[in-house]
Structure formats: structure tokens, C-alpha cells
Amino acid sequence: MTPSESEPKVPFWLDPGKRAIGFQIITCLMVGLLAWYLVNNTLVNMEKQSIASGFGFLEREAAFEIGESLIAYSASDSYAKALFVGVLNTLKVSFIGIILCLIIGLFIGVARLSTNWLVKKLAMIYIEVMQNIPVLLQLFFWYALFYEMFPSPRQALNPMAGLFLCNRGVALAVPASHPAYFQMFIALMIGLVLGFGLKRWVKKRKFTTGRDFPVLWPFLGLSLGLPLLVWVLHGAPMQMDVPELKGFNFQGGIMLSPEFFALLLGLVIYTSAFVAEAVRAGIQAVSRGQTEAAMSIGLKKKHILNLVILPQALRVIIPPLTSQMLNLTKNSSLAIAIGYPDFVSVANTTINQTGQSIEGVAMIMACYLVFSVSTSIFMNWYNKKSKLVER
Amino acid sequence: MGIVAIDKDAIQKMKPPVVHRGAIGWLKENLFNGVFNSILTLVFLAFLLKFVPPFIKWAFIDSVWFTTGAECKECPGACWSVVLKNLRFVIFGFYPHDLHWRPFGAMLLLFTLLFFSYHKRFWSKKLGYAWMIGLVAMGILMKGGIFWLTPVDSMKWGGLPLTLLLSVFGLAAAYPLGVILALGRDSHMPMIRYLSIGYIELIRGVPLISLLFMSSIIFPLFLPEGVTINKILRAQVAIILFTAAYVAEVVRGGLQGMSGGQYEAADALGLNYYQTMRLVILPQALKIVIPPTLSVLISAFKDTSLVVIIALYDFLLTSKTVIQHPEWNGFSTEMYLFVALMYFLGCFSMSNFSRKLEQELDTDKRS
């Protein structure tokens, strides 16, 4: 809105355009002054307490042990490596947690809409109870339960073959290592690539010629059949690595620590309740008329679900779902309360040992910002892809 | 007028419409309609039978309520004594024992205010003023130092009053801040918009405990020499800054839901920006986001429990302290169940309230 020549001259403080510039300058000055004041105070304080700033400490020897690690780590390694172990542990618990909570959340969200009264009510109770109890309390609860309820390794509970529960953790039998497994993994990857290629080809052919071709069975056959074939060619190895009690603890198999287990359980149970609500809302958002319209043009039942209901429901479900996944990742930082060595917990130990508090907290924040920025990039991509095209 | 033949036999045979189903009819319709549902029902019934009776036996039949820790260890059932014997510590923390009436009074005041706010017919300006006076009175009751009240160091605050204070004051301060941030994010001025976006995204991208760490270990460095702010206040600031970003996003949703016509109408009346927002836009925008705002409140209430990590003795940490005592060691299940029940009651009543309010405020639904 610029005043034209003929209008009387407006004093600059009444001109909206100039006033906006003035406001912005004032705001920036205030924020700048505040920042300068805080930074200045910090510098003065750090000089007084003779704290050195900078990330030089990352090279030094960490000198603390980490209970569980995905890569080889010892106390003589550097802080940088210790922090990397922490990141990996955060990723491990988040990754497994996200997969489990999607499965359980989907299941309970669908159960919430069941026509069976008992199933519906139980799902509702689960959702209400788990949503309304702080996740930290749930972590404490599972952790305490582990230590108080489960016996020592000698009297470990053995609910099914190859699974042992005791207060040292959960011991699981896994297939003993054999060269076949690596090749099966490769075969699975090849199968998946071929399967997706097939899917693209079928879609393209349908768009150009209109002819249909089944996707599901060939897809399953390729992705599961190829690894199975490799397994059979290797003479079908059946050897299992069963955990055995040696001394005070189990040897062999996979040992999950109580900390990991309690963290995983708490995060999955808490977050899956929110996932279930998102799934329910998404399914309910697709109006009944859509199903009826699809039926009236004579689509088959599976086609109604695949072509009409799911694409619309997913558009509503995916955004809250991604934010729940991000929440689970952020909540995994509560690991510090029960002693699972995730990134925050390792960074906290580092801060306590080196006194580099500013750098430590900055690294924690930067780490989680990377997670959330990558999530929002994915979200924007998905939104663009699935946006409703209106004409 | 012709004569209409009436088939009396047909009338006799006609059945009245079903207006009432018996218990068996209900069961058939809701639990056993179809093979799949029948199997589901049986599986879930078996599951309930396996777990519910033993739980009831443990929690009520075999339980003890008013014994010492040593007697509890003999008992096969739940030991609710761990809660009842330590109730005062769990609720009030390290607050001086003979002054417990003061935090109790503060909580009572809060619950009275909440009770009146629950019913929409009490909503008026008076209630708003009552809240302001009430919050100040609660602060005075807790802190003391004026009138005839002996001062109590805030380091001794703990338990339920601390949890409630952190969440109530947290939300009271975060709400206006959040509204300002949302307006900033919606503003036409690029600098202000970018600052708001930067703040909101930065805070929403990091976990609350990183902010709590910041408040407990870095914040003292920010202050000029000689100035110290106590730990509770610092944690409170972190909670406010965190909640404000979430409130801002909710309010932004409301602002985006406003049609352009509302702004144009305000312009046509010759209102300036401040008047437009205060009289036209915000009342409507804030009304449509009441339900999501309440869910932010619920998560803020739950999230206050995270102050455990920086060793503030809130409700959760006082409970945890009790079960670490040798006498009560091993009864964490009972204690945590009690704490969970308290949090559940708080959050569940809030979410019920939000549902009720959503229906009452839905003024657009005319039919």
C-alpha cells in the first residue's frame, strides 16, 4: 500500500509499510541485545571459572565403560567414539520401537473399531490408560518389575524353548551363524528389488493397456522364495545358538539388557496408544459414501480397500504417525532415567566428566534436530506426493 | 366412505417392532455375530479370566493396608501400606511437617477454581480475576514470608503441589507466549515471521530433557555474576518455553482456519491490527482450538514428571524415594500403580472435559 501522488502526505509512523519495517528493526534489535547479553555473561562466567570452550575434548580418552554397544568400544576410546556408540544405541531402540509400535498400534486401532463389543472396549481401555500415564512413570514401572518380579539367572523363567527371562535380562535363542544367512540376506534384497520392478511394470502396463496382472503373489514369491531357495541349496541349516547358563549369566544367543527391554516396552506401549488413535481417526475420516460409491461402480471388495479406502485413510494417518515416530525417538532420551546408554545419557556422562556443558547440550540438541529435520523433509515429500489434486 | 375389510388374522400374526432386546439378544448382536467374532470373544474372555481374578485377589483379597514394611514382606498380596504409611511424604515432599496445611490449602484453592471452571455457566470475567488472585494466593501460601506466614525455602517444595505448580503456572505463562508466537508466525513481516518459525521449530525438534539440562547446567552461566535463580524456577522457565512452542502450533491451526472474509470484515469496519486480532480473529480462532489446546495441557501435565531427571522432588520422585528406603524396598509395583492412578485421574478428567467442551462449543452445528 503505497500512497499515490494525489493523496495527502502520511507521516511515516502512520504508514503501515514503514511502520512494519520499524517494528522489525526494533524486534531484531531486542533479540540481538538479549543474545549479546547472554553470550557476554557466559563468556565472562566461563573465563572466571576457567572453562575452555570448543570441541577439542572429543579427541580425549573417555575413560568410562558403556554397558551395551553395537560396535566394539572400550574405556580407552575417545569421547567422540563414546558419543557415536550413544547415537547408535538411540537409533537401535528407536528403530525397533517404531516398528513394534506401528504393528501394535495398527492392531489396536483396528480393534477399536471392531463390531465385537468386548474387543472394542478392551482396545479403548488400553488407549485411555496408556495415553494418560506419563511415559517416564511407565519406564520406571517396567524397570522395577523386571528387577522385583524376575528371578536370578539360576532360576530363570523359561516360558518357551529358547527364551529365558531373569533379572539380568532376556536371553533369546538365535540361529547359529552360518554362511547361508548372509547369502539369504542378499537374496532377499535382490527379491525385493525385482518385486518392486515388477510392481512398476504392472502399473505402467495397466495405465497404457488397461490389462491387469497379479502383483501380490509374484511379489511374495520373489522376496520370500529366493531366500528360501538359497537356504534349501545350503542344505537347510537348522542349528540354533541357544543361551546357556554359565557362571552367573547366560552365554550364547542374544542377551537383551533389562534397561533396553524396559525402555523398549515403555516406549512401545505408550506410543502405540497414540498410533492406534491416529489409525482410528484415519479410518473414520473416510466417509461411508466412498465405500458405497465404489460398490455401486462394481469394484471388488479388495479393490475397494486398495484403490478407494486405503489411499484416502493413509493421507490422514501418515502425518500424525510420523510425528508419533519422532515423539518415540525424542522420548527415548528418557533412557537416562533407567540407565540405558543412549546418546543423551552418554553426553551427560561426558558433560559431568569434562565440564563442557554448553558443547554437550548443543550436541544433544543438534542430534535430535537432525532427526526431526529429516522427518519433516520426508513428511513434505509425502504430502506433496499424496496431496489431493483438485480441479 | 367405503368399508375397508380388515384382515384380523393378519393383524394377529404381525409382530410388533423390536424395541427391547434381552440380554441374550445383546450378547448375540455384540459378541457372537459371526464365527470370527465368536472366536475373538472366546479368546479375549479366556485372557481376561486368566489375568483379572488373580489381579483382584492380589490387589484386594490378599492385600494389607495399614502394616509396617516388615509385615508386608510376609504377605502374599499387595502391600498398600507402602502408599498409606508414606502418604504425607509422597504428597508434600520435604515441606516442613507442621506447615503442611499451607500446600494443602493451596491445592484446595486450585481444585476449587478448577471445579468452577469445569462448568461453563460460571464462565465470566469474575472467574478470570478469581484465577489471577488464586494463583497469587497459592504462591504466597507456598512461599510465605509476608503476613504472619513463616517463609519456606522453595528448595523444600515437593510432591504433588510442585507437580501442580509446574503445570498450572507453566500453562498460564506459556499460553499468552504461544499466542504471540503464533501471531508472529502468521505475520506479514518477514523478520518477525522467521524469528517465530525458528523458535518454534527449534523447540519442537528437541526433547524436553535437553531444555531441562540447559536450565539446570547452562542457564547459570547466562546470568551476570552473583545472580542466581533457584532450580525450580529455572525448570519452570524451561517448561514454559517448551509448552509455548506447542501452544503456538495449535493456535496457528486456529488462525489458519479463519476465513479471509473475517479479516476483510474487520478491515471494512476500520479496525487496526490490534483491534482486529483482539475483537474478531482471536476469540474465534482460540475457540476452535480448545480441544487440541487441552491435549497440549495434558501432555504438559504429564511432562512435568521429567523434572525427576534434574532431581527435583516432584510427585514421581517423592514416590521413588519412598520405595528406595530399605523398609519399603520391593513394593514399587504398588507405589507406581498409585502414582499412575493419580496421573490417570488428572489426565482422564481433562480429556473428558475437552470432549464435553467440544460438544458445547460447537455453535456452528445448527439443525
Coordinates of C-alpha atoms in Angstrom, one line a residue, chain B:
Chain B
M1 CA -66.9 -43.8 2.8
G2 CA -66.3 -47.3 1.7
I3 CA -66.0 -50.1 4.0
V4 CA -62.5 -51.5 4.4
A5 CA -62.2 -55.1 5.1
I6 CA -59.9 -55.8 8.0
D7 CA -57.9 -59.0 8.0
K8 CA -57.9 -59.7 11.7
D9 CA -55.8 -62.8 11.3
A10 CA -53.0 -60.8 9.6
I11 CA -53.0 -58.3 12.4
Q12 CA -52.7 -61.1 14.9
K13 CA -49.8 -62.5 13.1
M14 CA -47.9 -59.2 12.7
K15 CA -45.2 -58.8 15.2
P16 CA -44.5 -55.5 16.9
P17 CA -41.2 -53.9 16.1
V18 CA -38.4 -54.9 18.4
V19 CA -37.9 -52.1 20.9
H20 CA -36.2 -54.1 23.6
R21 CA -33.6 -56.8 23.3
G22 CA -33.0 -59.2 26.1
A23 CA -29.5 -60.0 27.5
I24 CA -29.2 -62.9 25.1
G25 CA -30.1 -60.7 22.2
W26 CA -27.5 -58.2 23.2
L27 CA -24.9 -60.9 23.5
K28 CA -25.8 -62.2 20.1
E29 CA -25.5 -58.9 18.5
N30 CA -22.4 -57.6 20.2
L31 CA -20.3 -60.6 21.0
F32 CA -21.3 -63.5 18.8
N33 CA -22.3 -62.1 15.4
G34 CA -20.4 -64.4 13.1
V35 CA -17.8 -67.1 13.5
F36 CA -14.8 -64.8 13.6
N37 CA -16.3 -62.5 16.3
S38 CA -17.3 -65.5 18.4
I39 CA -13.7 -66.9 18.3
L40 CA -12.4 -63.4 19.2
T41 CA -14.8 -63.1 22.1
L42 CA -13.8 -66.5 23.5
V43 CA -10.1 -65.8 23.1
F44 CA -10.4 -62.5 24.9
L45 CA -12.7 -63.9 27.6
A46 CA -10.1 -66.6 28.3
F47 CA -7.4 -64.0 28.5
L48 CA -9.4 -61.9 31.0
L49 CA -10.2 -64.9 33.1
K50 CA -6.6 -65.8 33.3
F51 CA -5.4 -62.3 34.4
V52 CA -8.2 -60.5 36.1
P53 CA -9.2 -62.8 39.0
P54 CA -5.5 -63.2 40.2
F55 CA -5.1 -59.5 40.0
I56 CA -8.2 -58.9 42.1
K57 CA -7.0 -61.5 44.6
W58 CA -3.6 -59.8 44.8
A59 CA -4.9 -56.3 44.9
F60 CA -7.8 -56.6 47.3
I61 CA -8.4 -60.0 48.9
D62 CA -4.8 -60.8 50.0
S63 CA -3.7 -57.3 50.4
V64 CA -2.7 -55.4 53.6
W65 CA -3.3 -51.7 54.1
F66 CA -2.0 -50.4 57.4
T67 CA 1.1 -52.5 58.4
T68 CA 4.8 -51.9 58.6
G69 CA 7.2 -52.9 55.9
A70 CA 8.4 -56.0 57.7
E71 CA 4.8 -57.3 58.0
C72 CA 4.3 -56.6 54.3
K73 CA 7.1 -58.9 53.3
E74 CA 5.2 -61.8 54.8
C75 CA 2.0 -61.0 52.9
P76 CA 1.2 -62.8 49.6
G77 CA -0.9 -59.9 48.3
A78 CA -0.4 -56.3 47.6
C79 CA 1.1 -54.1 50.3
W80 CA -0.8 -50.8 50.0
S81 CA 0.7 -49.8 53.3
V82 CA 3.7 -48.5 51.3
V83 CA 1.4 -45.8 50.0
L84 CA -0.7 -45.1 53.0
K85 CA 2.1 -45.0 55.6
N86 CA 4.1 -42.6 53.5
L87 CA 1.3 -40.6 52.0
R88 CA 2.3 -37.4 53.6
F89 CA 5.8 -37.6 52.3
V90 CA 4.7 -38.7 48.9
I91 CA 2.3 -35.7 48.6
F92 CA 4.2 -32.9 50.3
G93 CA 7.8 -33.9 49.9
F94 CA 10.3 -32.1 52.2
Y95 CA 7.9 -29.3 53.1
P96 CA 8.2 -28.6 56.8
H97 CA 5.9 -31.1 58.5
D98 CA 3.9 -28.8 60.7
L99 CA 3.2 -26.4 57.8
H100 CA 1.6 -29.0 55.6
W101 CA -1.7 -27.2 55.8
R102 CA -0.3 -24.4 53.6
P103 CA 0.4 -26.5 50.5
F104 CA -2.8 -28.4 51.2
G105 CA -4.7 -25.1 51.3
A106 CA -3.0 -24.1 48.0
M107 CA -4.1 -27.3 46.4
L108 CA -7.6 -26.9 47.7
L109 CA -7.8 -23.4 46.3
L110 CA -6.6 -24.8 42.9
F111 CA -9.2 -27.6 42.9
T112 CA -12.0 -25.1 43.8
L113 CA -11.0 -22.9 40.9
L114 CA -10.8 -25.9 38.6
F115 CA -14.3 -27.0 39.8
F116 CA -15.8 -23.7 38.9
S117 CA -14.0 -23.6 35.6
Y118 CA -15.4 -27.0 34.8
H119 CA -19.0 -25.7 34.5
K120 CA -19.5 -23.4 31.6
R121 CA -22.2 -21.4 33.4
F122 CA -19.6 -20.0 35.8
W123 CA -17.5 -18.6 33.0
S124 CA -17.3 -14.9 33.3
K125 CA -14.7 -12.1 33.8
K126 CA -15.1 -12.7 37.6
L127 CA -13.7 -16.2 37.2
G128 CA -10.8 -14.8 35.3
Y129 CA -10.0 -12.4 38.1
A130 CA -10.6 -15.2 40.6
W131 CA -7.9 -17.3 38.8
M132 CA -5.4 -14.4 38.9
I133 CA -6.0 -13.8 42.7
G134 CA -6.0 -17.5 43.3
L135 CA -2.6 -18.1 41.6
V136 CA -1.1 -15.2 43.6
A137 CA -2.6 -16.6 46.8
M138 CA -1.2 -20.1 46.0
G139 CA 2.2 -18.6 45.5
I140 CA 2.0 -16.7 48.8
L141 CA 0.8 -19.8 50.7
M142 CA 3.6 -21.9 49.4
K143 CA 6.4 -19.3 49.8
G144 CA 5.3 -17.5 52.9
G145 CA 7.3 -14.5 54.1
I146 CA 4.6 -12.0 54.1
F147 CA 1.7 -11.6 56.6
W148 CA 2.2 -13.9 59.5
L149 CA 3.4 -16.8 57.4
T150 CA 6.9 -18.1 58.0
P151 CA 8.9 -18.2 54.8
V152 CA 9.7 -21.7 53.3
D153 CA 12.7 -22.1 51.0
S154 CA 11.5 -23.2 47.6
M155 CA 14.1 -25.9 47.6
K156 CA 11.9 -27.7 50.1
W157 CA 8.9 -27.7 47.8
G158 CA 8.0 -31.1 46.5
G159 CA 5.5 -33.7 45.8
L160 CA 2.0 -33.1 44.4
P161 CA 2.0 -29.3 45.0
L162 CA 5.2 -29.0 42.9
T163 CA 3.8 -31.1 40.1
L164 CA 0.6 -29.0 40.1
L165 CA 2.5 -25.7 40.3
L166 CA 4.9 -26.5 37.5
S167 CA 2.0 -27.5 35.2
V168 CA -0.5 -24.8 36.2
F169 CA 2.0 -21.9 36.1
G170 CA 3.7 -23.4 33.1
L171 CA 0.5 -23.3 31.1
A172 CA -0.7 -20.0 32.4
A173 CA 2.6 -18.4 31.2
A174 CA 3.0 -20.5 28.1
Y175 CA -0.4 -19.7 26.7
P176 CA 0.0 -15.9 26.0
L177 CA 3.5 -16.5 24.8
G178 CA 2.3 -19.2 22.5
V179 CA -0.4 -16.9 21.1
I180 CA 2.1 -14.2 20.4
L181 CA 4.4 -16.7 18.7
A182 CA 1.5 -18.0 16.6
L183 CA 0.6 -14.4 15.5
G184 CA 4.3 -13.8 14.8
R185 CA 4.4 -16.9 12.6
D186 CA 1.4 -15.7 10.7
S187 CA 2.7 -12.1 10.4
H188 CA 3.4 -10.3 7.1
M189 CA 6.7 -9.0 8.4
P190 CA 9.5 -11.4 7.3
M191 CA 11.9 -10.9 10.1
I192 CA 9.3 -11.5 12.8
R193 CA 8.0 -14.5 10.9
Y194 CA 11.4 -16.1 10.6
L195 CA 12.3 -15.5 14.2
S196 CA 9.0 -17.1 15.3
I197 CA 9.4 -20.1 12.9
G198 CA 13.0 -20.6 14.0
Y199 CA 12.0 -20.6 17.7
I200 CA 9.0 -22.9 17.3
E201 CA 10.8 -25.5 15.1
L202 CA 13.9 -25.4 17.2
I203 CA 12.0 -26.1 20.4
R204 CA 9.7 -28.7 18.9
G205 CA 12.6 -30.5 17.4
V206 CA 14.4 -31.3 20.7
P207 CA 13.3 -33.4 23.6
L208 CA 12.2 -31.6 26.8
I209 CA 15.0 -33.1 28.8
S210 CA 17.6 -31.3 26.7
L211 CA 15.9 -28.0 27.7
L212 CA 15.8 -29.1 31.3
F213 CA 19.5 -29.9 31.1
M214 CA 20.0 -26.5 29.7
S215 CA 18.1 -24.9 32.5
S216 CA 20.0 -26.8 35.1
I217 CA 23.5 -26.7 33.8
I218 CA 23.9 -23.9 31.3
F219 CA 21.4 -21.3 32.4
P220 CA 23.5 -20.3 35.5
L221 CA 26.3 -19.4 33.0
F222 CA 23.9 -17.0 31.2
L223 CA 23.3 -14.8 34.2
P224 CA 25.6 -12.0 35.4
E225 CA 27.9 -12.8 38.2
G226 CA 26.3 -13.0 41.6
V227 CA 22.8 -13.5 40.3
T228 CA 21.4 -17.0 41.0
I229 CA 17.9 -18.2 40.2
N230 CA 16.7 -21.3 42.0
K231 CA 16.4 -24.6 40.3
I232 CA 12.6 -24.9 40.4
L233 CA 12.2 -21.5 38.7
R234 CA 14.7 -22.5 36.1
A235 CA 12.9 -25.7 35.4
Q236 CA 9.7 -23.8 35.2
V237 CA 11.2 -21.5 32.6
A238 CA 12.2 -24.5 30.5
I239 CA 8.7 -26.0 30.8
I240 CA 7.2 -22.6 29.8
L241 CA 9.5 -22.2 26.8
F242 CA 8.8 -25.8 25.7
T243 CA 5.0 -25.6 26.1
A244 CA 4.7 -22.2 24.4
A245 CA 6.1 -23.7 21.1
Y246 CA 3.4 -26.4 21.1
V247 CA 0.6 -23.9 22.1
A248 CA 1.8 -21.7 19.2
E249 CA 1.4 -24.5 16.7
V250 CA -2.1 -25.3 17.9
V251 CA -3.1 -21.6 17.8
R252 CA -1.7 -21.3 14.3
G253 CA -4.0 -24.1 13.3
G254 CA -6.9 -22.0 14.6
L255 CA -5.7 -18.9 12.8
Q256 CA -5.4 -20.8 9.5
G257 CA -9.0 -22.0 10.0
M258 CA -10.3 -18.4 9.9
S259 CA -11.7 -17.4 6.5
G260 CA -10.3 -14.3 4.8
G261 CA -13.7 -12.7 5.0
Q262 CA -13.3 -12.2 8.7
Y263 CA -10.2 -10.1 8.1
E264 CA -11.9 -8.2 5.4
A265 CA -14.9 -7.5 7.5
A266 CA -12.6 -6.2 10.3
D267 CA -10.8 -4.0 7.7
A268 CA -14.2 -2.7 6.5
L269 CA -15.0 -1.6 10.0
G270 CA -11.8 0.3 10.1
L271 CA -10.3 -1.8 12.9
N272 CA -6.5 -1.7 13.3
Y273 CA -4.3 -4.8 13.6
Y274 CA -4.6 -5.0 17.4
Q275 CA -8.3 -4.5 17.4
T276 CA -8.9 -7.0 14.6
M277 CA -7.0 -9.7 16.5
R278 CA -8.5 -9.0 19.9
L279 CA -12.1 -8.5 18.9
V280 CA -12.6 -10.6 15.8
I281 CA -9.9 -13.2 15.0
L282 CA -8.5 -14.5 18.3
P283 CA -11.9 -15.1 20.0
Q284 CA -12.9 -17.3 17.1
A285 CA -9.6 -18.9 16.5
L286 CA -9.0 -19.8 20.1
K287 CA -12.4 -21.2 20.4
I288 CA -12.0 -23.7 17.7
V289 CA -8.6 -24.9 19.1
I290 CA -9.8 -25.5 22.6
P291 CA -9.8 -29.4 22.3
P292 CA -6.2 -29.5 20.9
T293 CA -5.1 -26.9 23.5
L294 CA -6.4 -29.2 26.2
S295 CA -4.3 -32.1 24.8
V296 CA -1.3 -29.8 25.0
L297 CA -2.2 -29.2 28.6
I298 CA -2.5 -32.9 29.3
S299 CA 0.9 -33.5 27.8
A300 CA 2.4 -30.6 29.7
F301 CA 1.0 -32.1 32.9
K302 CA 2.5 -35.5 32.1
D303 CA 5.8 -33.9 31.0
T304 CA 6.3 -32.2 34.3
S305 CA 7.3 -35.6 35.6
L306 CA 10.5 -35.3 33.6
V307 CA 11.9 -32.9 36.2
V308 CA 12.8 -36.1 38.0
I309 CA 15.8 -36.2 35.7
I310 CA 17.3 -33.0 37.1
A311 CA 16.5 -34.2 40.6
L312 CA 13.5 -32.0 41.6
Y313 CA 11.4 -33.7 44.1
D314 CA 8.1 -33.8 42.2
F315 CA 5.3 -36.3 42.9
L316 CA 7.1 -39.0 41.0
L317 CA 10.4 -38.6 42.7
T318 CA 9.0 -38.5 46.2
S319 CA 7.3 -41.8 45.5
K320 CA 10.5 -43.2 44.1
T321 CA 12.4 -42.1 47.2
V322 CA 10.0 -44.0 49.4
I323 CA 10.5 -47.3 47.6
Q324 CA 14.3 -46.9 47.8
H325 CA 14.1 -46.8 51.6
P326 CA 15.2 -50.3 52.9
E327 CA 11.9 -50.8 54.8
W328 CA 9.8 -50.4 51.7
N329 CA 12.1 -51.8 49.2
G330 CA 10.4 -54.2 46.8
F331 CA 7.0 -52.7 46.8
S332 CA 7.5 -50.5 43.7
T333 CA 4.6 -52.1 41.9
E334 CA 2.1 -50.9 44.5
M335 CA 3.6 -47.4 44.7
Y336 CA 3.8 -46.9 40.9
L337 CA 0.3 -48.1 40.5
F338 CA -0.8 -45.5 42.9
V339 CA 1.1 -42.7 41.2
A340 CA -0.2 -44.0 37.8
L341 CA -3.7 -43.8 39.1
M342 CA -3.2 -40.2 40.3
Y343 CA -1.9 -39.1 36.9
F344 CA -4.5 -41.1 35.1
L345 CA -7.3 -39.4 37.1
G346 CA -5.9 -36.0 36.3
C347 CA -5.3 -36.6 32.6
F348 CA -8.5 -38.6 32.0
S349 CA -10.7 -35.9 33.6
M350 CA -9.1 -33.3 31.5
S351 CA -9.6 -35.3 28.3
N352 CA -13.2 -35.9 29.2
F353 CA -13.7 -32.2 29.9
S354 CA -12.2 -31.5 26.5
R355 CA -14.8 -33.8 24.8
K356 CA -17.6 -32.2 26.7
L357 CA -16.5 -28.7 25.8
E358 CA -16.1 -29.6 22.2
Q359 CA -19.8 -30.6 22.0
E360 CA -20.9 -27.5 24.0
L361 CA -18.9 -25.0 21.9
D362 CA -19.9 -26.4 18.6
T363 CA -22.1 -23.5 17.9
D364 CA -21.9 -23.9 14.1
K365 CA -23.9 -27.1 14.3
R366 CA -27.5 -25.9 13.6
S367 CA -30.1 -28.3 12.5

